[in-house]
PDB file of C-alpha atoms and ligand atoms in Angstrom:
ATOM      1  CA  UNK A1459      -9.990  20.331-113.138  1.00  0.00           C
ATOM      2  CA  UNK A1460      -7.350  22.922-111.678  1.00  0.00           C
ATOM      3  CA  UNK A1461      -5.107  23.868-114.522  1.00  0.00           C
ATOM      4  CA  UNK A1462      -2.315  26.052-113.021  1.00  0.00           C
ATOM      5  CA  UNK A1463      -2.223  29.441-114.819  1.00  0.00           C
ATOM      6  CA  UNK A1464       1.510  29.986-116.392  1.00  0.00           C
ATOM      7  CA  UNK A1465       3.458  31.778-113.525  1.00  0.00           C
ATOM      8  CA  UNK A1466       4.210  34.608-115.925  1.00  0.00           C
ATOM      9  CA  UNK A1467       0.272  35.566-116.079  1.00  0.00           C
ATOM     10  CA  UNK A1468      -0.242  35.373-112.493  1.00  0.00           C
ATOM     11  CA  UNK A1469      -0.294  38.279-109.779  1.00  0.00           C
ATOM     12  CA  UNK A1470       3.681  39.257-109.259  1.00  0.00           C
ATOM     13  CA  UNK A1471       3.397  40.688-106.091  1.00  0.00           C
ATOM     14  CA  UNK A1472       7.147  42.275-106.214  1.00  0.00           C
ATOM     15  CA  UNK A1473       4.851  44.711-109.005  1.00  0.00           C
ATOM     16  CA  UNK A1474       2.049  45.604-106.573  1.00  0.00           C
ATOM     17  CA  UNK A1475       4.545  46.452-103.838  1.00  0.00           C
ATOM     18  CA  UNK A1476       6.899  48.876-106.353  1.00  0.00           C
ATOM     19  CA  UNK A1477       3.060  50.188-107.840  1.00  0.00           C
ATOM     20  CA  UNK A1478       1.574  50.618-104.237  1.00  0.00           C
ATOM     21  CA  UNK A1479       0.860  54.039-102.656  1.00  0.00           C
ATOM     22  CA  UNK A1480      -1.607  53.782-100.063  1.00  0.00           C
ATOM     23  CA  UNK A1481      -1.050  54.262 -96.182  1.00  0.00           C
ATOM     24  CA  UNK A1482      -3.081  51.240 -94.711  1.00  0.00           C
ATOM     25  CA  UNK A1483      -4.857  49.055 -97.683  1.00  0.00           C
ATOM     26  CA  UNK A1484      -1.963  46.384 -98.816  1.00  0.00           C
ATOM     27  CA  UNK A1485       0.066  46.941 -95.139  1.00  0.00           C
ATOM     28  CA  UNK A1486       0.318  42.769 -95.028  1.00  0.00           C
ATOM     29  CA  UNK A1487      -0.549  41.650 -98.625  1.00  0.00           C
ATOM     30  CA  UNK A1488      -1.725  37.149 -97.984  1.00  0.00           C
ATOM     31  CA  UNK A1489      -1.890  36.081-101.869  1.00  0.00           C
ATOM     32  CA  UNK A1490      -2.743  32.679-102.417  1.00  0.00           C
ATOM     33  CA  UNK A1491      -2.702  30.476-105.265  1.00  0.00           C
ATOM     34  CA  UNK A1492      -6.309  28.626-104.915  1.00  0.00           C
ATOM     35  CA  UNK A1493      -8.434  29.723-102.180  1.00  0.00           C
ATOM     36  CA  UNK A1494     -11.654  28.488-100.598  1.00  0.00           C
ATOM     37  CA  UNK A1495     -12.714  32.224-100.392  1.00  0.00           C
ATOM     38  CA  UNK A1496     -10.794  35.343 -99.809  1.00  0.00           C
ATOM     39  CA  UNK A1497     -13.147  36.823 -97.472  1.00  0.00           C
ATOM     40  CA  UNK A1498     -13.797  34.258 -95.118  1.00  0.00           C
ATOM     41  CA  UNK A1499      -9.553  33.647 -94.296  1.00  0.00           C
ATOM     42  CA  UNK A1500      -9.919  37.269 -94.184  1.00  0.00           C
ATOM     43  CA  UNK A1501     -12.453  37.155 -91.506  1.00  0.00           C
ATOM     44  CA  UNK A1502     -10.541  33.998 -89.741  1.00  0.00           C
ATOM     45  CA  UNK A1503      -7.098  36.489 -89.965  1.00  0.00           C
ATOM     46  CA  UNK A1504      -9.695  39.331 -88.776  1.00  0.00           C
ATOM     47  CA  UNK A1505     -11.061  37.019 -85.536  1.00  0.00           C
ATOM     48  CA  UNK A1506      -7.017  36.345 -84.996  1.00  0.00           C
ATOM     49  CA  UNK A1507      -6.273  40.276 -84.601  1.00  0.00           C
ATOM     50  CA  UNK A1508      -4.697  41.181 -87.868  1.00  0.00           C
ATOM     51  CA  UNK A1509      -4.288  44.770 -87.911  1.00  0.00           C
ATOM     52  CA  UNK A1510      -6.633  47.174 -90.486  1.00  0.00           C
ATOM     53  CA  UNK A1511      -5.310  47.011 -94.389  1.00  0.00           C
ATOM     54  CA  UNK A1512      -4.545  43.488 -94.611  1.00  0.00           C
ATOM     55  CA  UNK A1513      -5.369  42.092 -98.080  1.00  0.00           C
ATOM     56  CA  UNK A1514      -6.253  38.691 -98.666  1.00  0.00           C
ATOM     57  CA  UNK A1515      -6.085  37.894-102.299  1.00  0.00           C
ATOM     58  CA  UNK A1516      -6.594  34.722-104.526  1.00  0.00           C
ATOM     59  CA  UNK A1517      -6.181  33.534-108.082  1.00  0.00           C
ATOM     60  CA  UNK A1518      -8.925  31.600-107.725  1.00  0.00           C
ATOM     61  CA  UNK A1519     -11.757  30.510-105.066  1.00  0.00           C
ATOM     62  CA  UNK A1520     -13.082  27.752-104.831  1.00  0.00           C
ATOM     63  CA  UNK A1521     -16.309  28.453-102.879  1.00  0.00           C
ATOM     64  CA  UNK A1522     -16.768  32.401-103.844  1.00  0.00           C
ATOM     65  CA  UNK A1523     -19.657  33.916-102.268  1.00  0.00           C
ATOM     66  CA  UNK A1524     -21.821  36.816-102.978  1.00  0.00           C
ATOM     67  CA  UNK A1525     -24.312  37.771-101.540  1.00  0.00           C
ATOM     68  CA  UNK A1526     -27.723  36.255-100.355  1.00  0.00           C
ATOM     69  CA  UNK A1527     -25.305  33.125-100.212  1.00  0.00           C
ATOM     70  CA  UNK A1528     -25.308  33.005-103.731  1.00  0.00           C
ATOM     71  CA  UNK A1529     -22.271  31.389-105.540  1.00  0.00           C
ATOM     72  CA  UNK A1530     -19.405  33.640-107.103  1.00  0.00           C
ATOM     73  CA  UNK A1531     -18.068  31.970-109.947  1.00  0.00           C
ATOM     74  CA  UNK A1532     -14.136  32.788-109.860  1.00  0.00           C
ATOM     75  CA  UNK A1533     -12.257  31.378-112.461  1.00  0.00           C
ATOM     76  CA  UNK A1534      -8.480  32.234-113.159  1.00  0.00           C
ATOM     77  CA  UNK A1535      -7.844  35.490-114.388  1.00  0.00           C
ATOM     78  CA  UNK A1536      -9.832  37.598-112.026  1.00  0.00           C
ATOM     79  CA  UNK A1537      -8.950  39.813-109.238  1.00  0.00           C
ATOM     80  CA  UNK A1538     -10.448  38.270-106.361  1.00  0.00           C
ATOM     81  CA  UNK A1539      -9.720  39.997-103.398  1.00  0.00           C
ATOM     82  CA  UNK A1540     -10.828  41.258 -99.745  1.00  0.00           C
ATOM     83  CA  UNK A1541      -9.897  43.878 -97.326  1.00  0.00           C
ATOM     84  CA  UNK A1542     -10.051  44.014 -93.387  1.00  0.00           C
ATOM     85  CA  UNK A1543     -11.177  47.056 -92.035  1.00  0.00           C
ATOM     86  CA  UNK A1544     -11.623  48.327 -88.706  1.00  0.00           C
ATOM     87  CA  UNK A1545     -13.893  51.075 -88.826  1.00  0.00           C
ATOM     88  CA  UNK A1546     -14.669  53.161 -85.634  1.00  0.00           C
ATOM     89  CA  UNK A1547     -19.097  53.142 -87.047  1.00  0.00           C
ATOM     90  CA  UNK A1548     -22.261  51.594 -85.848  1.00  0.00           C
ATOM     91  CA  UNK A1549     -22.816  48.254 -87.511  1.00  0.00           C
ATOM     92  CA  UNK A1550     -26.048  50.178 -89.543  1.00  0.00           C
ATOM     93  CA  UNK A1551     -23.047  51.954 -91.143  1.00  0.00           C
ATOM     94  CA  UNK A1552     -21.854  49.080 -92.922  1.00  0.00           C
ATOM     95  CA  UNK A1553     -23.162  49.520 -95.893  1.00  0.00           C
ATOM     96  CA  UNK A1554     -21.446  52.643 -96.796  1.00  0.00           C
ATOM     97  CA  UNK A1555     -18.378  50.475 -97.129  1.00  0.00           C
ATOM     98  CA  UNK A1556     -19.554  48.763-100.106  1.00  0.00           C
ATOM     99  CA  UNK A1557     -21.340  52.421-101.238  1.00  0.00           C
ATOM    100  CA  UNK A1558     -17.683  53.916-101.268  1.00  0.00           C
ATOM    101  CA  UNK A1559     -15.829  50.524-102.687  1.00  0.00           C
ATOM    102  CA  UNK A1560     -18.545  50.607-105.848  1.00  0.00           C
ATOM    103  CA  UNK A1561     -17.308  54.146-106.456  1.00  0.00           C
ATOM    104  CA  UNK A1562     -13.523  53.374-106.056  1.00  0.00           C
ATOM    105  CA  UNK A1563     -14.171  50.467-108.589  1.00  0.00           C
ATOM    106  CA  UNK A1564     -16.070  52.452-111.434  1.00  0.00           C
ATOM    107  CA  UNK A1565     -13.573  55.358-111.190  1.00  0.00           C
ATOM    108  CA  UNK A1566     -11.067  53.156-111.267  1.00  0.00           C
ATOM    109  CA  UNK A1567     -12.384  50.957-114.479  1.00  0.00           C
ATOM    110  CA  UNK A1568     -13.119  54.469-116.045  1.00  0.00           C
ATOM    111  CA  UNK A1569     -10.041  56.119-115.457  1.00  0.00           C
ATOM    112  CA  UNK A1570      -7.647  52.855-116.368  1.00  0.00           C
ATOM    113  CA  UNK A1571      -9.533  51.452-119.176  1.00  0.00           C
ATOM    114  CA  UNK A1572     -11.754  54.398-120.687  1.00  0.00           C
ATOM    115  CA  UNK A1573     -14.999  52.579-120.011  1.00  0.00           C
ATOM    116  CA  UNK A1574     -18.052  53.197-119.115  1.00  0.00           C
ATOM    117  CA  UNK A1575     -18.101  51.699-115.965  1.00  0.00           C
ATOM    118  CA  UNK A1576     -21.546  52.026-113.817  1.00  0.00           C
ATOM    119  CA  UNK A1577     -22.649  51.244-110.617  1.00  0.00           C
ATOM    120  CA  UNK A1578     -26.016  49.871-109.961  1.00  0.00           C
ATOM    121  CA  UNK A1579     -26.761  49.885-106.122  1.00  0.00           C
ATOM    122  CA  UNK A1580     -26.120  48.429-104.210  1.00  0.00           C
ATOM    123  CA  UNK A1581     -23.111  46.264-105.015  1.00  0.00           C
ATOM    124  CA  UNK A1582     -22.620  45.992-108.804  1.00  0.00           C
ATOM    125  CA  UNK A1583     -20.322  47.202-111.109  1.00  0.00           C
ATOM    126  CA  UNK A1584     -21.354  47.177-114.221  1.00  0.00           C
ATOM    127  CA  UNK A1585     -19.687  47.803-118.571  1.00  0.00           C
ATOM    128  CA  UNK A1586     -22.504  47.904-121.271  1.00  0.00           C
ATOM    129  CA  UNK A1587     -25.281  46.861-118.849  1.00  0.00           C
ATOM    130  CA  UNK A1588     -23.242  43.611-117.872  1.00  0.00           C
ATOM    131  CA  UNK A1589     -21.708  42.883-114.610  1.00  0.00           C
ATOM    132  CA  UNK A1590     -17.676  43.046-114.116  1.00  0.00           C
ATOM    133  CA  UNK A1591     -17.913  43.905-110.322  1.00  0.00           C
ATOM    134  CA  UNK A1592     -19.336  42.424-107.188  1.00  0.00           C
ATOM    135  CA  UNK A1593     -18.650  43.961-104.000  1.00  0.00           C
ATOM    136  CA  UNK A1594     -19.661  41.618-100.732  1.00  0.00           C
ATOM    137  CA  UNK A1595     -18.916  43.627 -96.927  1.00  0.00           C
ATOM    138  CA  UNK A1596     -19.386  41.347 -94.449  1.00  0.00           C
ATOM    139  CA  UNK A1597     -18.529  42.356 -90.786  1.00  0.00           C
ATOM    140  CA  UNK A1598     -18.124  41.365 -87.085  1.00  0.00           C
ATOM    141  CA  UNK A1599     -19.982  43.381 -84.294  1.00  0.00           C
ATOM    142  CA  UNK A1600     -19.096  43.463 -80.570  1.00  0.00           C
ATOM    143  CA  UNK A1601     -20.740  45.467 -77.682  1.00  0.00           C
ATOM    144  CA  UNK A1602     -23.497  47.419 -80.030  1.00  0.00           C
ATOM    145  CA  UNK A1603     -19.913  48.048 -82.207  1.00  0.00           C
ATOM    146  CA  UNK A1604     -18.408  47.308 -85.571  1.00  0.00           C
ATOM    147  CA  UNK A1605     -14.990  45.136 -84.323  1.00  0.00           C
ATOM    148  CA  UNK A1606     -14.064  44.614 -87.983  1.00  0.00           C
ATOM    149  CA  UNK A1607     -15.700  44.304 -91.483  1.00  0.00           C
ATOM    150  CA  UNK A1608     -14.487  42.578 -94.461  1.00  0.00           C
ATOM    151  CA  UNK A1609     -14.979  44.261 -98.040  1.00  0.00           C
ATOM    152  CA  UNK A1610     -14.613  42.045-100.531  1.00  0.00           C
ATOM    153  CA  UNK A1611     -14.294  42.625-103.985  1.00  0.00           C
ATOM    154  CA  UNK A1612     -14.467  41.026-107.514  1.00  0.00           C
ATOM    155  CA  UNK A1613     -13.921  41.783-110.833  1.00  0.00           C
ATOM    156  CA  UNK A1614     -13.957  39.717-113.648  1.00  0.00           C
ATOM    157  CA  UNK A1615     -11.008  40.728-115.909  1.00  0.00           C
ATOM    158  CA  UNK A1616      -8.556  38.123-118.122  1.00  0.00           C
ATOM    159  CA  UNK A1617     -10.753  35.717-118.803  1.00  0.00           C
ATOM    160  CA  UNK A1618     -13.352  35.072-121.350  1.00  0.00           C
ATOM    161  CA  UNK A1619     -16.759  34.970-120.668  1.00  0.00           C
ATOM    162  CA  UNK A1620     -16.626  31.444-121.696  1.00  0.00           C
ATOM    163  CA  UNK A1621     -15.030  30.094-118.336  1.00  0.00           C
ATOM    164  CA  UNK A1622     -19.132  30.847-116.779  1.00  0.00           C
ATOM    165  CA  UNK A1623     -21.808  29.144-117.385  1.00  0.00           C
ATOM    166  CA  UNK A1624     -24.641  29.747-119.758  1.00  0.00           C
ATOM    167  CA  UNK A1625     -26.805  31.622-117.903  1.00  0.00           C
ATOM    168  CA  UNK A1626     -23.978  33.398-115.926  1.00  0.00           C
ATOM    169  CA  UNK A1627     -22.877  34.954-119.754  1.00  0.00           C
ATOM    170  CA  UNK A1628     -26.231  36.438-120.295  1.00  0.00           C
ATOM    171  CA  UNK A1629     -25.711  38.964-117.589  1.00  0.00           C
ATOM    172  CA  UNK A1630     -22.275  39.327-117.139  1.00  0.00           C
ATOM    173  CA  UNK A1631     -19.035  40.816-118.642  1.00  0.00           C
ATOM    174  CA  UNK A1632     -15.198  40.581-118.184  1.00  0.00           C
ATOM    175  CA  UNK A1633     -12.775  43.446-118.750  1.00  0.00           C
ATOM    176  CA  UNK A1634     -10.754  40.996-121.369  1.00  0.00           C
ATOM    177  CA  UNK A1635     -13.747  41.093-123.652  1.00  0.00           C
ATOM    178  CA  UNK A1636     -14.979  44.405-123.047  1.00  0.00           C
ATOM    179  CA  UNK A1637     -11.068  45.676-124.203  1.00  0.00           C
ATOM    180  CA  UNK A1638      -9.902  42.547-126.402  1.00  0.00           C
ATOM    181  CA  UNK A1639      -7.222  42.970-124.774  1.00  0.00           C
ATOM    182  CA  UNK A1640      -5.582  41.282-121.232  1.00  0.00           C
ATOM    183  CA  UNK A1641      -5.176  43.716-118.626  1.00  0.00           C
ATOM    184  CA  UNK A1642      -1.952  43.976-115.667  1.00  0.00           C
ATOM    185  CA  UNK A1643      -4.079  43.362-113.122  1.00  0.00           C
ATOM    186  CA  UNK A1644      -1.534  44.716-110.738  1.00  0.00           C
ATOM    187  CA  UNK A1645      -2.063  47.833-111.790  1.00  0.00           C
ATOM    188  CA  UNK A1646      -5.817  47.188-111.794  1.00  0.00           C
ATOM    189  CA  UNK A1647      -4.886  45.885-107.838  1.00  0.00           C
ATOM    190  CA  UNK A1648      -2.857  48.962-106.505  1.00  0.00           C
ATOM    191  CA  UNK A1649      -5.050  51.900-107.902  1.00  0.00           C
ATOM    192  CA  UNK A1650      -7.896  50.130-106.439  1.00  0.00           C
ATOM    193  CA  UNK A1651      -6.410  49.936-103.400  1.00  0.00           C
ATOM    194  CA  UNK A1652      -5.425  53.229-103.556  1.00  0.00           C
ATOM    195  CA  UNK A1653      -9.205  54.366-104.578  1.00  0.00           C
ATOM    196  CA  UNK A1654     -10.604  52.771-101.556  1.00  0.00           C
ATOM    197  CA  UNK A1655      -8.821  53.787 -99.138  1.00  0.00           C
ATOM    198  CA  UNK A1656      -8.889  57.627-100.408  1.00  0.00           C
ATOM    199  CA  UNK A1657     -12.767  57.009-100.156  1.00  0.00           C
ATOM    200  CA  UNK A1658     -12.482  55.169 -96.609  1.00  0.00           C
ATOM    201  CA  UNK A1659     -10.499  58.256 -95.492  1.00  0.00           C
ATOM    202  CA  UNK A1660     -13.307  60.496 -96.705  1.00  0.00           C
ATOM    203  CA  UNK A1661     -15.572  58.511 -94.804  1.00  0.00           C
ATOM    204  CA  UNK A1662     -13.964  58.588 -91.699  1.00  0.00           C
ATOM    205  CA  UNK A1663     -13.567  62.448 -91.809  1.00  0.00           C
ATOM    206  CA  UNK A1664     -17.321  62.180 -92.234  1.00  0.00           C
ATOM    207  CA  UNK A1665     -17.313  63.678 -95.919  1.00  0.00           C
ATOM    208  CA  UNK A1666     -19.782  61.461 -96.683  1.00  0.00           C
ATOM    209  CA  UNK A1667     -21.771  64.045 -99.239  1.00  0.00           C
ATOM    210  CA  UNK A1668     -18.433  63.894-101.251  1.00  0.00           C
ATOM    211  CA  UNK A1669     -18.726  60.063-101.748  1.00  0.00           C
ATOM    212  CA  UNK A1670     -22.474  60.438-102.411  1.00  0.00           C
ATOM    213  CA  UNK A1671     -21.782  63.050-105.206  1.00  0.00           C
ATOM    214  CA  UNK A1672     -19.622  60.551-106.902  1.00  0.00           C
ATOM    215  CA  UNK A1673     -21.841  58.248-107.068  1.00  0.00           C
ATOM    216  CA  UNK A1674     -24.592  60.309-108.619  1.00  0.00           C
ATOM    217  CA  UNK A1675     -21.947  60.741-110.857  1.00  0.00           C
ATOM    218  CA  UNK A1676     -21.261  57.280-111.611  1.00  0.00           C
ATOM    219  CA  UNK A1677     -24.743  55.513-111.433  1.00  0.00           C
ATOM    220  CA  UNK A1678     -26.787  55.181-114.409  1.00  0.00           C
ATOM    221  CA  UNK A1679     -30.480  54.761-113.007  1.00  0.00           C
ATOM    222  CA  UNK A1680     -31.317  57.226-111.053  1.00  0.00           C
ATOM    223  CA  UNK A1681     -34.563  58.844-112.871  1.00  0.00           C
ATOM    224  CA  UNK A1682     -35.130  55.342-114.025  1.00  0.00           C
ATOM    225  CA  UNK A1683     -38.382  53.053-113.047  1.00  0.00           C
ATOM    226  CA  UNK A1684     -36.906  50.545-111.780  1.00  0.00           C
ATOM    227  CA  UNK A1685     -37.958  47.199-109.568  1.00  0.00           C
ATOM    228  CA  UNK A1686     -36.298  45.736-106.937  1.00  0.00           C
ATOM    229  CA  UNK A1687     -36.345  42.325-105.352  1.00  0.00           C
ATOM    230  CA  UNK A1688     -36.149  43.086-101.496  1.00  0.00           C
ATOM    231  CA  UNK A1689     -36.450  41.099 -98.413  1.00  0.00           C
ATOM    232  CA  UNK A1690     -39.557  42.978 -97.615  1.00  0.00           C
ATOM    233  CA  UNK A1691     -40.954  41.793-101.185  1.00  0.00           C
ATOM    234  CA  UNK A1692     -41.017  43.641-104.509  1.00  0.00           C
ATOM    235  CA  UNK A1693     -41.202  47.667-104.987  1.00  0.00           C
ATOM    236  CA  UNK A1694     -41.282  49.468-108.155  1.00  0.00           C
ATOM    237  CA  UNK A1695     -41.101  53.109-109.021  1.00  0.00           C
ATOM    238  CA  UNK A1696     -38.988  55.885-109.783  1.00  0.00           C
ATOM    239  CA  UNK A1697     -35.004  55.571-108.155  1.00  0.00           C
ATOM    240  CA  UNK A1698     -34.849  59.192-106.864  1.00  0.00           C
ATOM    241  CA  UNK A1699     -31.324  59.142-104.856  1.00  0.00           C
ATOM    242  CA  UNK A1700     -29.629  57.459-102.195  1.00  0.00           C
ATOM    243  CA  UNK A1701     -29.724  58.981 -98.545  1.00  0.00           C
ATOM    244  CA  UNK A1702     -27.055  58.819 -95.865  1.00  0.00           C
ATOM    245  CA  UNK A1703     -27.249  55.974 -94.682  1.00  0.00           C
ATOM    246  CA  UNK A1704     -26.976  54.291 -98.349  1.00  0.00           C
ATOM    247  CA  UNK A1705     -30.357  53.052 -98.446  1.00  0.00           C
ATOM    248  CA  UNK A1706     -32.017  53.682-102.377  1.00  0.00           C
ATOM    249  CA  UNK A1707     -35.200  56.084-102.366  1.00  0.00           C
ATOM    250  CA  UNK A1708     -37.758  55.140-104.486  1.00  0.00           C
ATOM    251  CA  UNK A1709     -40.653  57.304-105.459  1.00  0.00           C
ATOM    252  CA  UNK A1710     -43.747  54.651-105.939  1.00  0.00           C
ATOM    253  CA  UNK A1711     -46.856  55.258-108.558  1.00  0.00           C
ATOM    254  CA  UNK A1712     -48.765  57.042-105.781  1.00  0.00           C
ATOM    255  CA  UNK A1713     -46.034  59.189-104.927  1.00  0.00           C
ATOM    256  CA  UNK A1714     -45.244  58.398-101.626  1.00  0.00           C
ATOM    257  CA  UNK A1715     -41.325  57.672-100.621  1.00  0.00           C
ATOM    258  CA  UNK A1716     -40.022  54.585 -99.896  1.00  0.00           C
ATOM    259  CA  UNK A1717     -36.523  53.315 -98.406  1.00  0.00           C
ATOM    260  CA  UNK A1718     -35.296  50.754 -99.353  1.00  0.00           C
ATOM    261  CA  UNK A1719     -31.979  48.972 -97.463  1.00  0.00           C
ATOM    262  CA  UNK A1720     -30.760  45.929 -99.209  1.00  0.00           C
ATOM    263  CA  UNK A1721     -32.285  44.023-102.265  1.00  0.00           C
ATOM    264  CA  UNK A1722     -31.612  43.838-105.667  1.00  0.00           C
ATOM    265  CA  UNK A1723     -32.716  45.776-108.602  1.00  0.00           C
ATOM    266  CA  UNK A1724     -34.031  43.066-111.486  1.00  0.00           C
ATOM    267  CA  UNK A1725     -35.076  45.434-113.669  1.00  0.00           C
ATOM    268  CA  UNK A1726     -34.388  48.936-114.899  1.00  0.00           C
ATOM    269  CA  UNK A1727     -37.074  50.694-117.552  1.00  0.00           C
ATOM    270  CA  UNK A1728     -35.698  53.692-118.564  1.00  0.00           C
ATOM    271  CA  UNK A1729     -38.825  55.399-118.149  1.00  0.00           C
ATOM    272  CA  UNK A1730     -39.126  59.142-117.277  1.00  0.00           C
ATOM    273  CA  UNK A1731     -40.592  60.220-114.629  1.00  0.00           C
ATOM    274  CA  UNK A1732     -44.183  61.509-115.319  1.00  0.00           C
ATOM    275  CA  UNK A1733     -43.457  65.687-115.955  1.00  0.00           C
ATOM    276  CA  UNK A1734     -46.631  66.795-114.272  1.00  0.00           C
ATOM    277  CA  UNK A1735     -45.446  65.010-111.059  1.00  0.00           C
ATOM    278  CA  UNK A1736     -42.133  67.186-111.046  1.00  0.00           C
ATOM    279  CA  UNK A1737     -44.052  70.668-111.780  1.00  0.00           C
TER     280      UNK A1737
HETATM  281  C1  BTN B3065     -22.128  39.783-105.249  1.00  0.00           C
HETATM  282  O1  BTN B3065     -22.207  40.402-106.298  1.00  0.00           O
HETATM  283  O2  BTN B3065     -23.048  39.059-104.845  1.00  0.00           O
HETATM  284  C2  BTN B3065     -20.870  39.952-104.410  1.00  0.00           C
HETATM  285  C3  BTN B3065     -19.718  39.163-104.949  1.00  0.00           C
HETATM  286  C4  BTN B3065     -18.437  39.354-104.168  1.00  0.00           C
HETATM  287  C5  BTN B3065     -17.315  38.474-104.659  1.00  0.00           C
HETATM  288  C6  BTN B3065     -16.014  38.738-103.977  1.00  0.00           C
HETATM  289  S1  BTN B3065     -14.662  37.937-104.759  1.00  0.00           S
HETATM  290  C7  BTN B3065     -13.635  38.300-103.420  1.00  0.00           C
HETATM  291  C8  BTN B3065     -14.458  38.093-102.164  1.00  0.00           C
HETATM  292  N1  BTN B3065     -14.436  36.703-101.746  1.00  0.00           N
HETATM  293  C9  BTN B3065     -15.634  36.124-101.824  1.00  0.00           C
HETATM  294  O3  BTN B3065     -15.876  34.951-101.530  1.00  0.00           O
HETATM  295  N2  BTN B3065     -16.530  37.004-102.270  1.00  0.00           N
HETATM  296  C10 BTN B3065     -15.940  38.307-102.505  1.00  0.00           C
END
């Protein structure tokens, strides 16, 4: 059942527009009450022409997706939004989009809240080993050409981790009970926004190094054995760094380098790497 949040407690977009200070993210803000899913009316708005910044954003969704196709679960009280973007890259440099978002969102959680936000690649935010963020780019490609991707982007903040399900608790976190405390996720909104797009900028001047050393900085398991689910099966070793094109390098047991593009990390040992290796 839909139980309409008071209208005090939801998004007041007069707020975001007197908070905003970004050139192009939030140009044409679409807020919606209940959506099906903020990135797909972002893509249909996308298809339709709207220019680069628009921000499509939703109190709630009805059909959230992450990715793989997996469900996102986005109850009332989160800040469930997505960006179009009209990046002049190859499609292959898609990925960097949600490299550069998962930095703007730990900073930001860092900075606002004094947490310890982390990112763990390739899409997750996450506050005491839980997950708070997801980040899902999706784009569009025409002639060999990125025409437009969508970066979505959601963080679970005033609710409590009783509005997901059993399992969903075990692994997840929202910035209400990480604080106590409700958060004005306006404010959350606009330095977001504002985070992104400084990132996006740097990424268009091609300072990508810049966005990589932040997220060194922000990243938790690098150095760590860890073991990711990819498409190409399971690897396991040693997460040495990220290279430029955002894919994670992982050292294996017999020392050889791997790359690995898109998966998901299901486990993280925090095991050193063997000394004798590194002398
Ligand atoms: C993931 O962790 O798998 C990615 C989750 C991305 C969720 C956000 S919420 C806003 C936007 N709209 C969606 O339907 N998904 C993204």
């Amino acid at each position: 059942m839909f139980e309409a949040l008071p209208k005090a407690m939801r998004i007041q977009l007069s707020k975001v527009r007197e908070s905003l200070r970004t050139r192009i993210l939030g140009r044409a803000i679409l807020y919606f009450r209940e959506l099906p899913s903020t990135n797909e009316i972002a893509k249909e708005l996308a298809v339709g022409g709207i220019g680069e910044g628009a921000v499509v954003v939703a109190e709630t969704q009805t059909v959230g997706r992450g990715r793989f196709k997996r469900e996102w679960a986005s109850p009332e009280g989160g800040l469930w939004f997505s960006v179009v973007l009209r990046p002049k890259v190859q499609p292959k440099q898609a990925p960097k989009l949600t490299l550069l978002a998962s930095v703007a969102v730990a900073k930001t959680i860092n900075r606002l809240y004094g947490l310890r936000a982390e990112i763990k690649w390739p899409n997750d935010v996450l506050v005491n080993q839980k997950k708070v963020c997801g980040i899902l780019t999706e784009g569009q490609t025409r002639d060999g050409t990125l025409n437009f991707a969508i970066l979505g982007i959601g963080i679970n903040a005033n609710f409590n981790i009783e509005a997901f399900s059993p399992p969903l608790r075990e692994t997840a976190t929202t910035l209400k009970e990480e604080l106590g405390r409700d958060i004005e996720r306006e404010i959350l909104f606009c330095r977001l926004l504002g985070e992104v797009e400084s990132y996006y900028e740097l990424l268009q001047r091609g300072k990508l190094e810049a966005i990589l050393n932040d997220w060194r900085r922000l990243t938790g398991f690098l150095g760590s054995y860890v073991v990711i689910q990819s498409d190409g099966g399971k690897v396991e070793g040693w997460a040495v760094d990220l290279d430029n094109d955002g894919a994670l390098i992982v050292k294996l047991k017999d020392e050889a380098l791997v790359r690995v593009t898109s998966g998901d990390i299901v486990k993280i040992i925090h095991r050193e790497y063997p000394r004798h290796v590194d002398e």
